[in-house]
Coordinates of C-alpha atoms and ligand atoms in Angstrom, one line a residue:
M1 CA 6.1 43.4 -15.1
Q2 CA 6.8 44.0 -11.6
G3 CA 10.3 43.6 -10.2
V4 CA 11.2 41.5 -7.3
I5 CA 8.9 41.1 -4.4
A6 CA 9.6 44.5 -2.8
P7 CA 8.1 45.8 0.6
I8 CA 5.9 48.9 -0.1
H9 CA 5.4 52.1 1.7
Y10 CA 1.9 53.2 3.0
P11 CA 1.0 56.8 2.9
T12 CA 0.6 57.8 6.7
S13 CA -3.3 57.6 7.1
G14 CA -5.1 54.4 7.1
P15 CA -4.4 51.2 8.8
R16 CA -0.8 50.4 9.1
R17 CA 0.9 47.0 8.8
R18 CA 4.5 47.0 9.7
F19 CA 5.7 44.0 7.3
S20 CA 3.5 43.7 4.2
F21 CA 4.7 42.7 0.7
Q22 CA 3.0 42.9 -2.3
A23 CA 3.4 40.5 -5.5
S24 CA 2.2 39.4 -8.6
V25 CA 0.4 35.9 -9.1
E26 CA 3.3 34.8 -11.4
Q27 CA 5.9 36.0 -8.8
V28 CA 4.2 33.7 -6.0
L29 CA 4.0 30.9 -8.3
L30 CA 7.8 31.0 -9.4
A31 CA 8.5 31.5 -5.5
A32 CA 6.3 28.5 -4.5
S33 CA 7.9 26.5 -7.3
L34 CA 11.5 27.2 -6.3
F35 CA 10.8 26.3 -2.6
W36 CA 9.5 22.8 -3.7
L37 CA 12.6 22.7 -5.9
L38 CA 14.8 23.3 -2.8
V39 CA 13.0 21.5 -0.1
S40 CA 10.8 18.9 -1.3
N41 CA 12.8 17.4 -4.1
R42 CA 16.0 16.4 -2.4
Q43 CA 15.2 12.6 -3.0
F44 CA 14.4 13.1 -6.6
I45 CA 17.8 15.3 -7.1
G46 CA 19.7 13.0 -5.1
A47 CA 18.6 9.9 -7.1
V48 CA 19.2 11.3 -10.5
L49 CA 22.6 12.7 -9.7
K50 CA 23.5 9.6 -7.8
D51 CA 26.2 8.1 -10.2
R52 CA 27.8 11.5 -10.8
E53 CA 31.0 13.3 -9.6
W54 CA 30.9 16.8 -8.2
S55 CA 34.1 17.3 -10.1
D56 CA 32.5 16.5 -13.3
P57 CA 31.4 19.8 -15.1
S58 CA 28.6 17.9 -16.9
A59 CA 27.1 17.0 -13.7
W60 CA 26.4 20.6 -13.0
G61 CA 25.2 21.1 -16.4
F62 CA 22.8 18.1 -15.8
G63 CA 21.7 19.2 -12.5
L64 CA 21.1 22.6 -13.6
A65 CA 18.6 21.4 -16.4
I66 CA 16.9 19.2 -14.0
A67 CA 16.4 22.2 -11.7
V68 CA 15.0 24.5 -14.4
M69 CA 12.8 21.6 -15.6
L70 CA 11.5 21.0 -12.1
V71 CA 10.8 24.7 -11.6
A72 CA 9.1 25.3 -14.9
L73 CA 7.1 22.0 -14.6
H74 CA 5.7 23.1 -11.4
Y75 CA 4.9 26.8 -12.6
L76 CA 3.4 25.4 -15.4
L77 CA 0.9 23.3 -13.8
L78 CA 0.1 26.2 -11.3
A79 CA -0.1 28.8 -13.9
L80 CA -2.9 26.9 -15.7
V81 CA -5.2 26.9 -12.8
A82 CA -4.0 29.9 -10.3
N83 CA -5.4 33.6 -10.6
R84 CA -6.0 36.3 -8.0
Y85 CA -8.7 34.5 -6.3
T86 CA -7.7 30.8 -6.3
L87 CA -3.9 31.5 -5.7
K88 CA -3.8 31.4 -1.9
P89 CA -6.4 28.8 -1.3
L90 CA -4.9 26.6 -3.9
L91 CA -1.1 27.2 -2.5
T92 CA -2.2 26.7 0.9
V93 CA -3.7 23.1 0.3
L94 CA -0.7 22.4 -1.7
F95 CA 1.9 23.5 0.9
I96 CA 0.3 21.3 3.4
A97 CA -0.3 18.1 1.1
T98 CA 3.5 18.6 0.1
A99 CA 4.5 18.8 3.8
F100 CA 2.8 15.5 4.6
A101 CA 4.0 13.9 1.2
T102 CA 7.6 14.8 1.8
H103 CA 7.5 13.5 5.5
Y104 CA 6.3 10.2 4.3
M105 CA 8.8 10.2 1.7
Q106 CA 11.8 10.7 3.8
Q107 CA 10.7 8.7 6.7
F108 CA 9.6 5.7 5.1
G109 CA 11.1 6.0 1.7
V110 CA 7.7 5.7 -0.2
F111 CA 7.1 6.7 -3.8
L112 CA 3.8 8.4 -4.4
D113 CA 2.7 6.1 -7.3
P114 CA -1.2 5.8 -8.2
S115 CA -1.0 2.3 -6.2
M116 CA 0.2 4.3 -3.1
L117 CA -2.4 7.1 -3.6
R118 CA -5.2 4.5 -3.7
N119 CA -3.8 3.3 -0.3
V120 CA -3.6 6.8 1.0
V121 CA -7.5 7.8 0.0
R122 CA -8.4 4.2 1.2
T123 CA -6.9 4.5 4.7
D124 CA -9.3 4.7 7.3
V125 CA -9.1 6.9 10.5
R126 CA -7.7 4.1 12.7
E127 CA -5.0 3.7 10.4
A128 CA -4.4 7.2 9.8
S129 CA -4.2 8.0 13.3
E130 CA -1.1 5.2 13.6
L131 CA 0.6 7.2 11.0
F132 CA 0.2 10.4 12.6
T133 CA 3.3 11.0 15.1
W134 CA 4.4 14.1 17.1
S135 CA 7.6 14.3 14.8
L136 CA 5.2 15.6 11.8
L137 CA 4.8 18.8 14.1
P138 CA 8.3 20.4 13.4
H139 CA 8.2 19.2 10.0
L140 CA 4.8 20.7 9.1
L141 CA 6.0 23.9 10.6
F142 CA 8.7 24.3 8.5
Y143 CA 7.5 22.9 5.2
A144 CA 3.7 24.1 5.7
V145 CA 3.0 26.8 8.3
V146 CA 6.0 29.1 7.5
P147 CA 5.2 29.3 3.8
V148 CA 1.3 29.7 4.3
V149 CA 1.7 32.4 6.8
L150 CA 4.1 34.2 4.7
L151 CA 1.6 33.7 1.7
W152 CA -1.4 35.1 3.3
R153 CA 0.7 38.1 4.5
L154 CA 1.2 39.1 0.6
R155 CA -0.9 41.4 -1.1
I156 CA -1.9 40.4 -4.4
H157 CA -1.5 42.8 -7.5
N158 CA -4.8 43.9 -9.1
R159 CA -3.9 44.1 -12.7
A160 CA -6.3 44.8 -15.3
W161 CA -7.7 41.7 -16.9
H162 CA -6.0 42.1 -20.4
H163 CA -2.6 42.8 -18.7
A164 CA -3.0 40.0 -16.4
A165 CA -3.8 37.5 -19.3
L166 CA -0.9 38.8 -21.5
V167 CA 1.4 38.1 -18.5
R168 CA -0.1 35.0 -17.8
V169 CA 0.3 33.6 -21.6
G170 CA 3.8 34.8 -22.0
T171 CA 5.0 33.2 -18.8
I172 CA 3.4 29.9 -19.6
A173 CA 4.9 30.1 -22.9
L174 CA 8.3 30.9 -21.5
A175 CA 8.0 28.0 -18.7
G176 CA 6.9 25.7 -21.7
A177 CA 9.8 26.5 -23.5
A178 CA 12.2 26.2 -20.4
V179 CA 11.1 22.6 -20.0
V180 CA 11.6 21.7 -23.5
G181 CA 14.8 23.6 -23.7
A182 CA 16.1 22.1 -20.5
L183 CA 15.0 18.3 -21.4
L184 CA 16.6 18.7 -25.2
T185 CA 20.0 19.5 -23.5
I186 CA 20.1 16.5 -21.4
F187 CA 17.8 14.4 -23.4
Q188 CA 19.7 11.4 -23.8
P189 CA 21.1 10.8 -20.4
F190 CA 17.8 11.9 -18.8
S191 CA 15.6 9.7 -20.9
S192 CA 17.8 6.6 -20.4
L193 CA 17.6 7.3 -16.8
M194 CA 13.7 7.5 -16.7
R195 CA 13.5 4.4 -18.8
N196 CA 15.5 2.3 -16.4
Q197 CA 14.1 3.8 -13.3
K198 CA 10.6 4.5 -14.2
E199 CA 9.9 4.9 -10.5
L200 CA 11.9 7.8 -10.1
R201 CA 9.2 10.3 -11.5
Y202 CA 7.2 9.5 -8.5
L203 CA 9.8 11.4 -6.4
I204 CA 8.9 14.8 -8.0
T205 CA 7.1 16.6 -5.5
P206 CA 4.2 17.8 -5.7
A207 CA 3.6 16.8 -9.2
N208 CA 3.9 13.1 -8.2
Y209 CA 0.7 13.0 -5.9
L210 CA -1.1 15.4 -8.0
W211 CA -0.7 13.1 -11.1
S212 CA -1.3 9.7 -8.9
L213 CA -4.5 11.2 -7.3
T214 CA -5.8 12.5 -10.4
S215 CA -5.4 8.9 -12.3
V216 CA -6.9 7.2 -9.2
V217 CA -9.8 9.4 -9.2
A218 CA -10.0 8.9 -13.2
A219 CA -9.9 5.0 -13.0
D220 CA -12.2 5.1 -10.2
T221 CA -14.9 7.0 -11.8
K222 CA -14.5 5.2 -14.9
G223 CA -14.8 1.9 -13.0
A224 CA -17.7 3.1 -10.9
A225 CA -20.1 3.5 -13.9
K226 CA -20.1 0.2 -14.9
P227 CA -20.9 -3.1 -13.1
R228 CA -18.1 -5.6 -12.5
K229 CA -17.4 -8.0 -15.4
T230 CA -19.1 -11.6 -14.4
I231 CA -16.5 -14.3 -14.8
G232 CA -17.0 -18.0 -14.4
Q233 CA -20.6 -18.6 -15.4
D234 CA -19.7 -22.1 -16.4
A235 CA -18.4 -23.0 -12.9
A236 CA -19.9 -26.3 -11.3
L237 CA -19.0 -28.5 -8.7
G238 CA -16.9 -31.7 -10.0
P239 CA -18.7 -35.0 -10.2
A240 CA -16.9 -36.4 -7.0
W241 CA -18.9 -34.0 -4.9
A242 CA -22.1 -36.2 -5.6
T243 CA -20.6 -39.0 -3.3
R244 CA -19.4 -36.5 -0.3
T245 CA -21.8 -36.5 2.6
R246 CA -19.6 -34.8 5.2
P247 CA -19.5 -30.9 5.3
T248 CA -16.6 -29.3 4.0
V249 CA -15.3 -26.3 5.1
F250 CA -12.0 -24.6 3.5
V251 CA -10.6 -21.7 5.4
F252 CA -8.6 -19.2 3.6
V253 CA -6.8 -16.8 5.8
V254 CA -5.5 -13.6 4.2
G255 CA -2.7 -12.3 6.2
E256 CA -1.2 -8.7 6.6
T257 CA 2.5 -7.7 6.1
A258 CA 4.2 -10.9 7.3
R259 CA 7.0 -11.4 5.7
A260 CA 9.0 -14.4 4.7
A261 CA 12.1 -13.4 6.2
N262 CA 10.9 -13.3 10.0
W263 CA 8.9 -16.5 9.4
G264 CA 10.1 -19.3 11.7
L265 CA 8.9 -22.0 9.5
S266 CA 10.8 -20.7 6.6
G267 CA 14.2 -20.7 8.1
Y268 CA 14.3 -17.6 10.3
A269 CA 17.0 -17.7 13.0
R270 CA 14.2 -16.8 15.4
Q271 CA 11.4 -19.3 16.2
T272 CA 8.5 -16.7 15.6
T273 CA 6.0 -19.8 14.5
P274 CA 6.4 -22.1 17.5
R275 CA 2.7 -23.5 17.5
L276 CA 2.5 -24.2 14.0
A277 CA 5.8 -25.7 13.9
Q278 CA 4.2 -28.5 16.1
L279 CA 1.6 -29.0 13.7
P280 CA 1.4 -31.1 10.6
V281 CA 1.2 -28.1 8.3
I282 CA 2.7 -27.7 4.8
N283 CA 5.1 -24.5 4.5
F284 CA 5.7 -22.7 1.2
A285 CA 8.9 -21.1 1.8
D286 CA 9.5 -19.2 -1.3
V287 CA 6.2 -17.4 -2.0
G288 CA 6.1 -14.2 -4.4
S289 CA 3.4 -11.6 -3.6
C290 CA 1.2 -9.7 -6.6
G291 CA 1.9 -6.3 -5.0
T292 CA 3.6 -4.4 -2.2
N293 CA 0.4 -3.1 -0.7
T294 CA -2.9 -4.3 0.3
E295 CA -4.9 -2.4 -2.6
T296 CA -2.9 -4.1 -5.1
S297 CA -2.6 -7.4 -3.7
L298 CA -5.7 -8.4 -2.3
P299 CA -7.8 -7.9 -5.6
C300 CA -5.0 -9.7 -7.2
I301 CA -4.8 -12.8 -4.9
F302 CA -8.6 -13.5 -6.0
A303 CA -8.2 -12.9 -9.5
P304 CA -7.4 -15.4 -12.2
V305 CA -4.5 -13.3 -14.0
G306 CA -2.3 -12.5 -11.1
R307 CA 1.1 -10.7 -11.4
R308 CA 2.1 -12.3 -14.7
D309 CA -0.5 -10.5 -16.8
Y310 CA -1.2 -7.7 -14.3
D311 CA -4.0 -5.4 -15.3
E312 CA -5.3 -3.3 -12.5
A313 CA -8.2 -2.1 -14.5
E314 CA -9.1 -5.6 -15.6
I315 CA -8.9 -6.9 -12.0
R316 CA -10.9 -4.1 -10.4
G317 CA -13.3 -4.3 -13.1
S318 CA -14.4 -8.1 -12.6
Q319 CA -15.5 -10.4 -10.3
G320 CA -13.0 -12.8 -8.6
L321 CA -12.6 -16.1 -7.1
L322 CA -15.3 -16.0 -4.5
H323 CA -17.8 -15.3 -7.2
V324 CA -16.9 -18.2 -9.2
L325 CA -17.1 -20.5 -6.0
A326 CA -20.5 -19.2 -5.3
K327 CA -21.7 -19.7 -8.8
A328 CA -20.6 -23.3 -8.4
G329 CA -22.7 -23.6 -5.3
I330 CA -20.3 -23.2 -2.8
A331 CA -21.5 -21.1 0.5
V332 CA -18.9 -18.3 0.6
H333 CA -18.3 -15.9 3.8
W334 CA -15.9 -13.0 4.2
R335 CA -14.8 -12.2 7.9
D336 CA -12.7 -9.1 8.1
N337 CA -10.6 -7.6 10.8
Q338 CA -9.1 -5.1 8.6
S339 CA -10.0 -2.5 6.1
G340 CA -12.6 -4.5 4.3
C341 CA -12.5 -6.8 1.4
K342 CA -11.7 -4.3 -1.4
G343 CA -14.5 -5.5 -3.8
V344 CA -13.5 -9.1 -3.7
C345 CA -16.5 -10.0 -1.7
D346 CA -18.8 -7.7 -3.3
G347 CA -22.5 -8.9 -3.2
L348 CA -21.5 -11.9 -1.0
S349 CA -21.9 -12.7 2.7
N350 CA -19.4 -10.7 4.8
E351 CA -19.0 -9.0 8.2
L352 CA -16.4 -6.9 10.1
V353 CA -15.2 -8.4 13.4
A354 CA -15.5 -4.7 15.0
D355 CA -19.0 -4.4 14.3
T356 CA -19.9 -6.9 17.0
P357 CA -16.6 -6.5 19.0
P358 CA -15.9 -9.7 21.0
P359 CA -15.3 -8.7 24.8
G360 CA -11.8 -8.2 25.9
L361 CA -10.2 -8.2 22.3
C362 CA -11.1 -4.9 21.0
D363 CA -10.0 -1.1 21.6
K364 CA -10.8 1.8 19.8
G365 CA -12.6 0.0 17.0
R366 CA -9.4 -2.1 16.4
C367 CA -9.4 -6.1 17.4
F368 CA -6.9 -8.4 17.9
D369 CA -7.1 -11.2 15.1
E370 CA -8.3 -13.7 17.5
G371 CA -11.7 -11.9 17.1
L372 CA -11.6 -13.8 13.6
L373 CA -12.1 -17.1 15.4
V374 CA -14.9 -16.0 17.4
G375 CA -18.1 -18.1 16.6
L376 CA -16.0 -20.5 14.5
A377 CA -16.9 -23.5 16.2
E378 CA -20.6 -22.9 16.0
R379 CA -20.2 -22.1 12.4
L380 CA -18.6 -25.3 11.8
K381 CA -21.4 -27.5 13.9
A382 CA -24.0 -25.9 11.6
A383 CA -22.0 -26.4 8.3
Q384 CA -23.8 -28.2 5.5
G385 CA -22.4 -29.1 2.1
P386 CA -19.2 -27.2 0.7
Q387 CA -18.1 -23.9 2.4
V388 CA -15.3 -21.2 1.9
L389 CA -14.7 -19.1 4.8
V390 CA -12.2 -16.1 4.1
L391 CA -10.6 -14.5 7.3
H392 CA -8.8 -11.2 6.8
M393 CA -6.5 -10.5 9.4
L394 CA -5.0 -7.3 10.7
G395 CA -1.8 -9.3 11.2
N396 CA 1.6 -7.0 11.3
H397 CA 0.0 -4.0 10.0
G398 CA 2.5 -1.2 10.7
P399 CA 4.0 1.0 11.8
S400 CA 2.4 0.1 15.3
Y401 CA 3.3 -3.4 15.4
F402 CA 3.2 -3.4 19.2
R403 CA -0.6 -2.7 19.2
R404 CA -1.2 -6.1 17.1
Y405 CA -0.6 -8.4 20.0
P406 CA -1.9 -9.0 23.3
P407 CA 1.0 -8.7 26.3
Q408 CA 1.5 -12.1 26.6
F409 CA 2.9 -12.3 23.2
A410 CA 5.8 -9.7 23.9
K411 CA 8.5 -12.3 24.2
F412 CA 11.2 -10.3 22.2
Q413 CA 12.3 -7.5 24.4
P414 CA 12.7 -4.7 24.4
A415 CA 10.1 -4.1 21.7
C416 CA 9.2 -0.6 20.3
Q417 CA 6.2 0.8 21.8
K418 CA 6.0 3.8 19.8
D419 CA 3.7 4.8 16.8
D420 CA 6.8 6.8 15.5
L421 CA 9.3 4.2 14.5
R422 CA 12.3 6.7 14.4
Q423 CA 11.7 6.8 18.2
C424 CA 13.1 3.4 18.3
S425 CA 16.0 1.3 17.7
R426 CA 16.2 -1.4 14.6
D427 CA 16.1 -4.1 17.3
E428 CA 13.3 -2.7 19.0
I429 CA 11.3 -2.6 15.8
V430 CA 12.1 -6.0 14.6
N431 CA 11.4 -7.2 18.2
A432 CA 7.9 -5.7 18.0
Y433 CA 7.3 -7.0 14.5
D434 CA 8.4 -10.6 15.7
N435 CA 6.1 -10.6 18.7
A436 CA 3.3 -9.8 16.1
I437 CA 4.4 -12.7 13.9
L438 CA 4.3 -14.9 17.2
Y439 CA 0.6 -14.0 17.8
T440 CA -0.3 -14.7 14.1
D441 CA 1.1 -18.2 14.6
E442 CA -0.9 -18.5 17.8
V443 CA -4.2 -17.6 16.0
L444 CA -3.5 -19.7 13.0
A445 CA -2.5 -22.7 15.3
R446 CA -5.9 -22.2 17.1
L447 CA -7.6 -22.0 14.0
V448 CA -6.2 -25.3 12.8
E449 CA -7.0 -26.9 16.2
T450 CA -10.6 -26.0 15.9
L451 CA -10.7 -27.1 12.4
R452 CA -9.5 -30.6 13.5
A453 CA -11.9 -31.1 16.0
A454 CA -14.8 -30.3 14.0
N455 CA -16.9 -32.9 12.6
A456 CA -16.4 -32.0 8.9
D457 CA -13.7 -32.3 6.3
T458 CA -11.7 -29.2 7.0
A459 CA -8.7 -27.3 5.5
M460 CA -6.8 -24.1 6.0
L461 CA -4.7 -22.1 3.6
F462 CA -2.8 -19.1 5.1
V463 CA -1.0 -16.5 2.9
S464 CA 0.3 -13.0 3.6
D465 CA -0.5 -10.1 1.1
H466 CA 2.9 -8.6 1.1
G467 CA 5.9 -8.3 3.3
E468 CA 7.6 -5.2 5.0
S469 CA 10.8 -3.5 5.0
L470 CA 12.2 -3.1 8.5
G471 CA 14.9 -0.6 8.1
E472 CA 16.9 -2.6 5.2
N473 CA 18.5 0.0 2.8
N474 CA 16.6 2.3 5.3
L475 CA 13.1 1.6 4.1
F476 CA 10.5 1.0 6.5
L477 CA 6.8 -0.3 5.9
H478 CA 5.9 -1.2 2.4
G479 CA 4.5 0.0 -1.0
I480 CA 7.6 0.3 -3.1
P481 CA 6.8 0.1 -7.0
Y482 CA 6.9 -3.7 -7.6
A483 CA 9.8 -3.5 -10.1
I484 CA 12.1 -2.3 -7.7
A485 CA 10.7 -3.5 -4.4
P486 CA 13.2 -5.3 -2.2
K487 CA 12.5 -9.0 -1.4
E488 CA 11.3 -8.2 2.1
Q489 CA 8.5 -6.4 0.7
T490 CA 7.5 -9.3 -1.9
Q491 CA 8.3 -12.5 -0.3
V492 CA 5.7 -13.7 2.1
P493 CA 4.9 -16.8 4.0
M494 CA 2.4 -19.3 3.0
V495 CA 1.0 -22.4 5.1
M496 CA -1.4 -25.0 4.2
W497 CA -2.9 -27.5 6.4
L498 CA -5.5 -30.5 5.4
S499 CA -7.4 -32.7 7.8
D500 CA -7.6 -36.4 6.9
G501 CA -11.0 -36.2 5.7
F502 CA -10.3 -33.5 3.3
R503 CA -7.2 -34.9 1.9
E504 CA -8.9 -38.3 1.3
A505 CA -11.8 -36.6 -0.3
A506 CA -9.6 -34.5 -2.5
A507 CA -7.3 -37.5 -3.0
I508 CA -4.1 -35.6 -2.2
D509 CA -0.9 -37.0 -1.8
L510 CA 0.7 -35.1 1.0
D511 CA 4.4 -36.0 0.4
C512 CA 3.9 -34.9 -3.2
L513 CA 2.5 -31.5 -1.8
K514 CA 5.3 -31.1 0.5
Q515 CA 7.8 -31.7 -2.6
R516 CA 5.8 -28.8 -4.2
A517 CA 5.8 -26.4 -1.4
S518 CA 9.7 -26.6 -1.4
R519 CA 9.7 -24.9 -4.9
P520 CA 9.1 -21.6 -5.8
A521 CA 5.3 -20.4 -5.8
A522 CA 3.4 -17.1 -6.0
H523 CA 0.0 -15.5 -5.5
D524 CA -0.6 -16.0 -9.0
H525 CA -1.4 -19.8 -8.0
L526 CA -3.8 -19.2 -5.4
F527 CA -6.8 -18.7 -7.4
H528 CA -6.3 -22.0 -9.4
T529 CA -5.1 -23.9 -6.5
I530 CA -8.0 -22.9 -4.5
L531 CA -10.6 -24.1 -7.4
G532 CA -8.7 -27.1 -7.7
L533 CA -9.0 -28.1 -4.1
M534 CA -12.5 -27.4 -3.8
D535 CA -13.0 -29.4 -7.3
V536 CA -14.7 -26.7 -8.9
R537 CA -14.9 -27.0 -12.8
T538 CA -14.7 -24.1 -15.1
S539 CA -13.0 -23.0 -18.3
L540 CA -10.9 -20.3 -15.8
Y541 CA -9.1 -23.1 -14.3
A542 CA -5.4 -23.3 -15.4
P543 CA -4.2 -26.9 -14.1
D544 CA -0.4 -25.7 -14.6
L545 CA -1.0 -23.1 -11.9
D546 CA -3.0 -25.5 -9.4
L547 CA -0.1 -26.2 -6.8
A548 CA -1.9 -29.5 -5.8
Q549 CA -2.6 -30.6 -9.5
A550 CA 0.2 -32.9 -9.8
C551 CA -0.4 -34.3 -6.3
R552 CA -3.9 -35.7 -6.8
S553 CA -4.9 -39.0 -8.0
K554 CA -7.3 -39.1 -10.7
R555 CA -11.0 -38.5 -9.6
Ligands
ZN1 ZN1 -1.4 -5.2 3.3

């Protein structure tokens, strides 16, 4: 074995390089693993040592065992794939990816679990550009550029293959033994910590994103191989539809990142929903989301199983509510102002607002949510029979809340005008966020007014996909694993409005529904509530999950 990384002396002839070092593949892997232990795993180490005292000697033993495990684990993973030729490209990619990962972990307190990685890989250029801020540069310089430059200055030993293989197998065995040995010495406290706080493992960097990315890719390849499972083959319109002569249009608005805590109608100290407050809407003040990010919540909202029996593979692999409605003979259409329908409108009529940008509402491929309402009056005029229209908002998509509303909605001041939230005070961030809610309120109110004016039986249901952290407990944005997610990320606003015609045709008692709205509800109710309101009969329908079920006279 070579000793430590040491300068070598060149003979006097030939090209001279003043600082050139040589090292073996194993030494470089060990150095990289140590580097990540010291600079990329501060949050993990901080979390596992949280309740321990410095004066307690067992805390030091525990910390040391954790450190040995982290280094040996990363060494082991790398040593299985790296060789003389792949070493530099591989580590270069990992240094850069790890620098990005630690930036977002430190900045926003995110956990790089599979659902977060799914969000990352599905992020489009517009979303990514809002997350790329100048504060990233010094971080990347220290965490990526410096190690990468040093790496490429190294000369890697050229050993005979049998010698190299022997060293590799030996060090892998040693690393494996170190992981097991360290684990055994702290097994009891470590395993109970990991059982109680499963999400902590997603702070181990870079193992966290490597694992999560692998599992997302594996799930997607497996899922892509087979078509979605069909559901609701027995769906049919209820008999009462035979007597309904007016067109019926139900508009389901899926909001983005609006949280209940800042929703005026739900008791927020600020009036952020002044327009809806003037309309006869029913506000559900206590609604739990299915997930803490769009990739989880959106498919879940349209699935029969919901959070209570959450099964991601099942939800992603099956058709959803819109397919069931379509099978019953309801015309379904999806209009999107965000990043698509995540599969829930597969094979059904859909369009993107940005594809035919309404004048004055769009900039660089992003449109204000008013764009969702363009063409609505014409659609209502032409409507025949039963229809369900889904409008997918951009809502309060962060971190650039200030880009989500036109200037006349910048009521709460001063509002953060930066993509980088760190450059703003908490008050400025909340002001920008609240202005975006104010704009959502305006869009929903205009929608209700348009529906009310239509010569059709109309209804509107708005729900947000998940909430948002605005600096509480030093957390920002969303996507914390559900089990430990704060209320700010899981409590969402939900509002319903029914036209008189719709209410009569569906035989709904409004006072009863208002009563129901004061009790807890969840995304889990949506699939069944919409089937009930549209009077679609199918064995998938669970009456106890229909929020309006008890408020409907027999039909
Ligand atoms: Zn979302």
